[in-house]
Structure formats: C-alpha cells, structure tokens
mmCIF file of C-alpha atoms in Angstrom:
data_model
loop_
_atom_site.group_PDB
_atom_site.id
_atom_site.type_symbol
_atom_site.label_atom_id
_atom_site.label_comp_id
_atom_site.label_asym_id
_atom_site.label_seq_id
_atom_site.Cartn_x
_atom_site.Cartn_y
_atom_site.Cartn_z
ATOM 1 C CA MET T 1 130.370 101.294 112.772
ATOM 2 C CA GLU T 2 129.178 104.775 111.727
ATOM 3 C CA THR T 3 132.413 107.282 111.768
ATOM 4 C CA SER T 4 132.113 110.360 109.674
ATOM 5 C CA GLY T 5 134.093 113.300 110.314
ATOM 6 C CA GLN T 6 134.389 116.844 111.544
ATOM 7 C CA GLN T 7 130.459 118.792 110.339
ATOM 8 C CA GLY T 8 130.953 122.967 110.688
ATOM 9 C CA ASN T 9 128.849 124.198 113.543
ATOM 10 C CA GLY T 10 126.190 121.745 115.865
ATOM 11 C CA THR T 11 126.597 117.932 116.485
ATOM 12 C CA TRP T 12 128.121 115.430 114.523
ATOM 13 C CA VAL T 13 128.461 111.560 115.011
ATOM 14 C CA ALA T 14 132.497 109.989 114.395
ATOM 15 C CA VAL T 15 131.597 106.612 115.308
ATOM 16 C CA ASP T 16 128.204 104.927 116.976
ATOM 17 C CA THR T 17 129.313 101.179 117.477
ATOM 18 C CA LYS T 18 127.095 98.127 120.149
ATOM 19 C CA ASN T 19 129.857 99.425 122.861
ATOM 20 C CA LEU T 20 130.690 102.833 122.522
ATOM 21 C CA LYS T 21 129.120 106.481 120.652
ATOM 22 C CA VAL T 22 131.025 109.820 120.221
ATOM 23 C CA GLU T 23 129.763 112.848 119.396
ATOM 24 C CA GLY T 24 131.541 115.285 118.544
ATOM 25 C CA GLU T 25 130.263 119.579 119.357
ATOM 26 C CA ASN T 26 131.725 122.865 118.389
ATOM 27 C CA LYS T 27 131.157 125.203 121.379
ATOM 28 C CA GLY T 28 132.912 128.386 120.175
ATOM 29 C CA THR T 29 136.959 127.656 120.203
ATOM 30 C CA ILE T 30 136.866 124.329 121.857
ATOM 31 C CA LEU T 31 135.498 120.579 120.558
ATOM 32 C CA VAL T 32 133.202 118.357 122.611
ATOM 33 C CA ALA T 33 133.821 115.021 122.198
ATOM 34 C CA LYS T 34 131.281 113.324 124.256
ATOM 35 C CA THR T 35 131.915 109.841 124.918
ATOM 36 C CA SER T 36 128.961 107.268 125.998
ATOM 37 C CA GLY T 37 129.298 103.306 126.774
ATOM 38 C CA ARG T 38 132.826 101.336 126.893
ATOM 39 C CA VAL T 39 136.316 102.174 125.864
ATOM 40 C CA ASP T 40 138.356 99.286 126.375
ATOM 41 C CA GLY T 41 140.771 96.945 124.175
ATOM 42 C CA SER T 42 138.095 95.814 121.756
ATOM 43 C CA ASN T 43 137.236 99.384 120.219
ATOM 44 C CA ALA T 44 139.931 101.685 121.344
ATOM 45 C CA LYS T 45 141.314 102.146 117.470
ATOM 46 C CA GLU T 46 137.749 103.315 116.787
ATOM 47 C CA PHE T 47 137.942 105.655 120.123
ATOM 48 C CA GLN T 48 141.123 106.750 118.935
ATOM 49 C CA ASP T 49 140.208 107.051 114.692
ATOM 50 C CA ALA T 50 136.956 109.313 116.379
ATOM 51 C CA LEU T 51 138.710 112.000 118.600
ATOM 52 C CA GLU T 52 141.343 112.275 115.682
ATOM 53 C CA SER T 53 138.669 113.032 113.551
ATOM 54 C CA ILE T 54 136.508 115.411 115.923
ATOM 55 C CA LEU T 55 139.968 116.938 116.040
ATOM 56 C CA GLY T 56 140.946 117.003 112.751
ATOM 57 C CA ASN T 57 144.480 119.323 111.661
ATOM 58 C CA ASN T 58 143.475 123.183 113.406
ATOM 59 C CA ALA T 59 141.357 121.869 116.298
ATOM 60 C CA THR T 60 143.432 123.619 119.016
ATOM 61 C CA ALA T 61 141.329 122.353 122.407
ATOM 62 C CA LEU T 62 139.008 119.653 122.794
ATOM 63 C CA LEU T 63 137.307 118.442 125.492
ATOM 64 C CA LEU T 64 136.382 114.579 126.539
ATOM 65 C CA ASP T 65 132.812 115.190 128.397
ATOM 66 C CA MET T 66 132.639 111.366 130.419
ATOM 67 C CA GLU T 67 129.439 111.753 131.758
ATOM 68 C CA ASP T 68 127.550 108.939 130.206
ATOM 69 C CA LEU T 69 130.971 106.493 129.339
ATOM 70 C CA SER T 70 130.554 103.794 131.840
ATOM 71 C CA TYR T 71 134.141 102.120 131.533
ATOM 72 C CA ILE T 72 137.458 102.484 130.564
ATOM 73 C CA SER T 73 140.992 100.483 129.752
ATOM 74 C CA SER T 74 144.356 101.328 129.817
ATOM 75 C CA ALA T 75 143.288 100.748 125.891
ATOM 76 C CA GLY T 76 141.733 104.028 126.631
ATOM 77 C CA LEU T 77 144.156 105.722 128.825
ATOM 78 C CA ARG T 78 146.592 105.076 126.782
ATOM 79 C CA VAL T 79 144.632 106.827 123.548
ATOM 80 C CA ILE T 80 143.469 109.730 125.926
ATOM 81 C CA LEU T 81 147.041 110.433 126.704
ATOM 82 C CA LEU T 82 147.875 110.351 123.410
ATOM 83 C CA ILE T 83 145.177 112.559 122.341
ATOM 84 C CA ALA T 84 146.242 114.688 125.136
ATOM 85 C CA ARG T 85 150.047 114.538 123.640
ATOM 86 C CA GLN T 86 148.755 115.640 120.157
ATOM 87 C CA LEU T 87 147.088 118.853 121.091
ATOM 88 C CA GLN T 88 150.442 119.804 123.681
ATOM 89 C CA GLY T 89 152.757 119.836 120.978
ATOM 90 C CA LYS T 90 150.364 122.205 118.726
ATOM 91 C CA SER T 91 150.401 124.095 121.859
ATOM 92 C CA GLY T 92 146.620 123.225 122.165
ATOM 93 C CA LYS T 93 144.410 122.208 125.561
ATOM 94 C CA PHE T 94 142.866 119.279 126.612
ATOM 95 C CA GLY T 95 140.633 118.514 129.061
ATOM 96 C CA VAL T 96 138.409 115.651 130.667
ATOM 97 C CA CYS T 97 134.971 116.646 132.782
ATOM 98 C CA SER T 98 132.049 114.498 133.942
ATOM 99 C CA LEU T 99 133.838 111.615 135.071
ATOM 100 C CA SER T 100 131.292 108.748 136.877
ATOM 101 C CA PRO T 101 132.819 107.781 140.686
ATOM 102 C CA SER T 102 134.569 104.596 138.803
ATOM 103 C CA ILE T 103 136.014 106.153 135.856
ATOM 104 C CA SER T 104 136.994 108.516 138.503
ATOM 105 C CA GLU T 105 138.660 106.352 140.531
ATOM 106 C CA VAL T 106 139.943 104.671 137.170
ATOM 107 C CA PHE T 107 142.136 108.421 136.200
ATOM 108 C CA GLN T 108 142.973 108.528 140.023
ATOM 109 C CA ILE T 109 144.469 105.245 140.696
ATOM 110 C CA SER T 110 146.268 105.422 136.728
ATOM 111 C CA GLY T 111 147.750 109.226 137.746
ATOM 112 C CA PHE T 112 146.423 110.423 135.229
ATOM 113 C CA ASP T 113 143.919 113.399 137.473
ATOM 114 C CA LYS T 114 148.101 114.769 137.877
ATOM 115 C CA ILE T 115 148.355 115.102 133.968
ATOM 116 C CA ILE T 116 144.926 115.689 132.390
ATOM 117 C CA PRO T 117 143.367 118.610 133.637
ATOM 118 C CA VAL T 118 140.157 116.725 135.380
ATOM 119 C CA HIS T 119 136.626 119.268 135.693
ATOM 120 C CA PRO T 120 133.559 118.391 137.742
ATOM 121 C CA ALA T 121 131.643 119.782 135.330
ATOM 122 C CA GLN T 122 131.373 120.676 131.107
ATOM 123 C CA ALA T 123 130.563 124.315 132.001
ATOM 124 C CA ASP T 124 133.292 124.380 134.853
ATOM 125 C CA ALA T 125 135.771 123.029 131.474
ATOM 126 C CA LEU T 126 134.977 125.108 129.014
ATOM 127 C CA ALA T 127 135.392 128.548 131.064
ATOM 128 C CA SER T 128 138.305 126.713 131.998
ATOM 129 C CA LEU T 129 139.498 126.069 128.602
ATOM 130 C CA GLY T 130 138.457 129.254 126.968
ATOM 131 C CA SER T 131 140.894 130.937 129.097
#
C-alpha cells in the first residue's frame, strides 16, 4: 500500500491498494479526493486515512469525486459521514459528485443524499462548494 500526505499544488496519491485508489488534487480553495475501486470493511480504514491526509489540518472544503468508485459498503459510508462531520466542526464544506447509478442508489437507500450534498458532476460541485 502506498500512502502520502498533501503535496501542495497538483495531484498526489493518498492511497493505492489492490482494490482502492484515492488521489488528492488542489482545485483553488477546494481539495478534491478522486476515488476508484471499492470501499468496504477490508479497506475502510485506509479510505479514512487517505481522506484525512488529503484534508490535512487547514482544509475547509473537500469534494469526494466518486466517478470511478464501483462499490461502497456501510463501512465506507461511515467514513464519509465522519469526514463530513469533521469539516462541519470547523465550518468547512463537503460534497460528493459523479456517483455511478449503483453508488447513487446506495446513497438514496441509506438517506445519505439527504444529509450530504450530491452533485451530478465535478464542475457543478466545485461551483457550489466555492461559493
């Protein structure tokens, strides 16, 4: 497993395992975490560690781009909720975007689409989080 922290401007890999990859990217004042693969009980801790490393100590806006995420379990949803609450605690902004139909269905069934802003595309999310 490869992990690294925030690397200033540009894109960096926060975690890269067999089933999960999380890349961080600075988009102005917003940090984007692009996820691919699967998040389940076997790698939820790595997922959480990756998002926390992307956030660092000073981040106040995080967008989770889930375009290439094929599966998320309740353990992964828990991580998303924890990260959203961390940001909320420091008056930050959080959102998710580019959900596949199956991930979108999980968000709807779990009610997460009612408590976490879901955007159809990254551009929409960046505009919303940046305002």
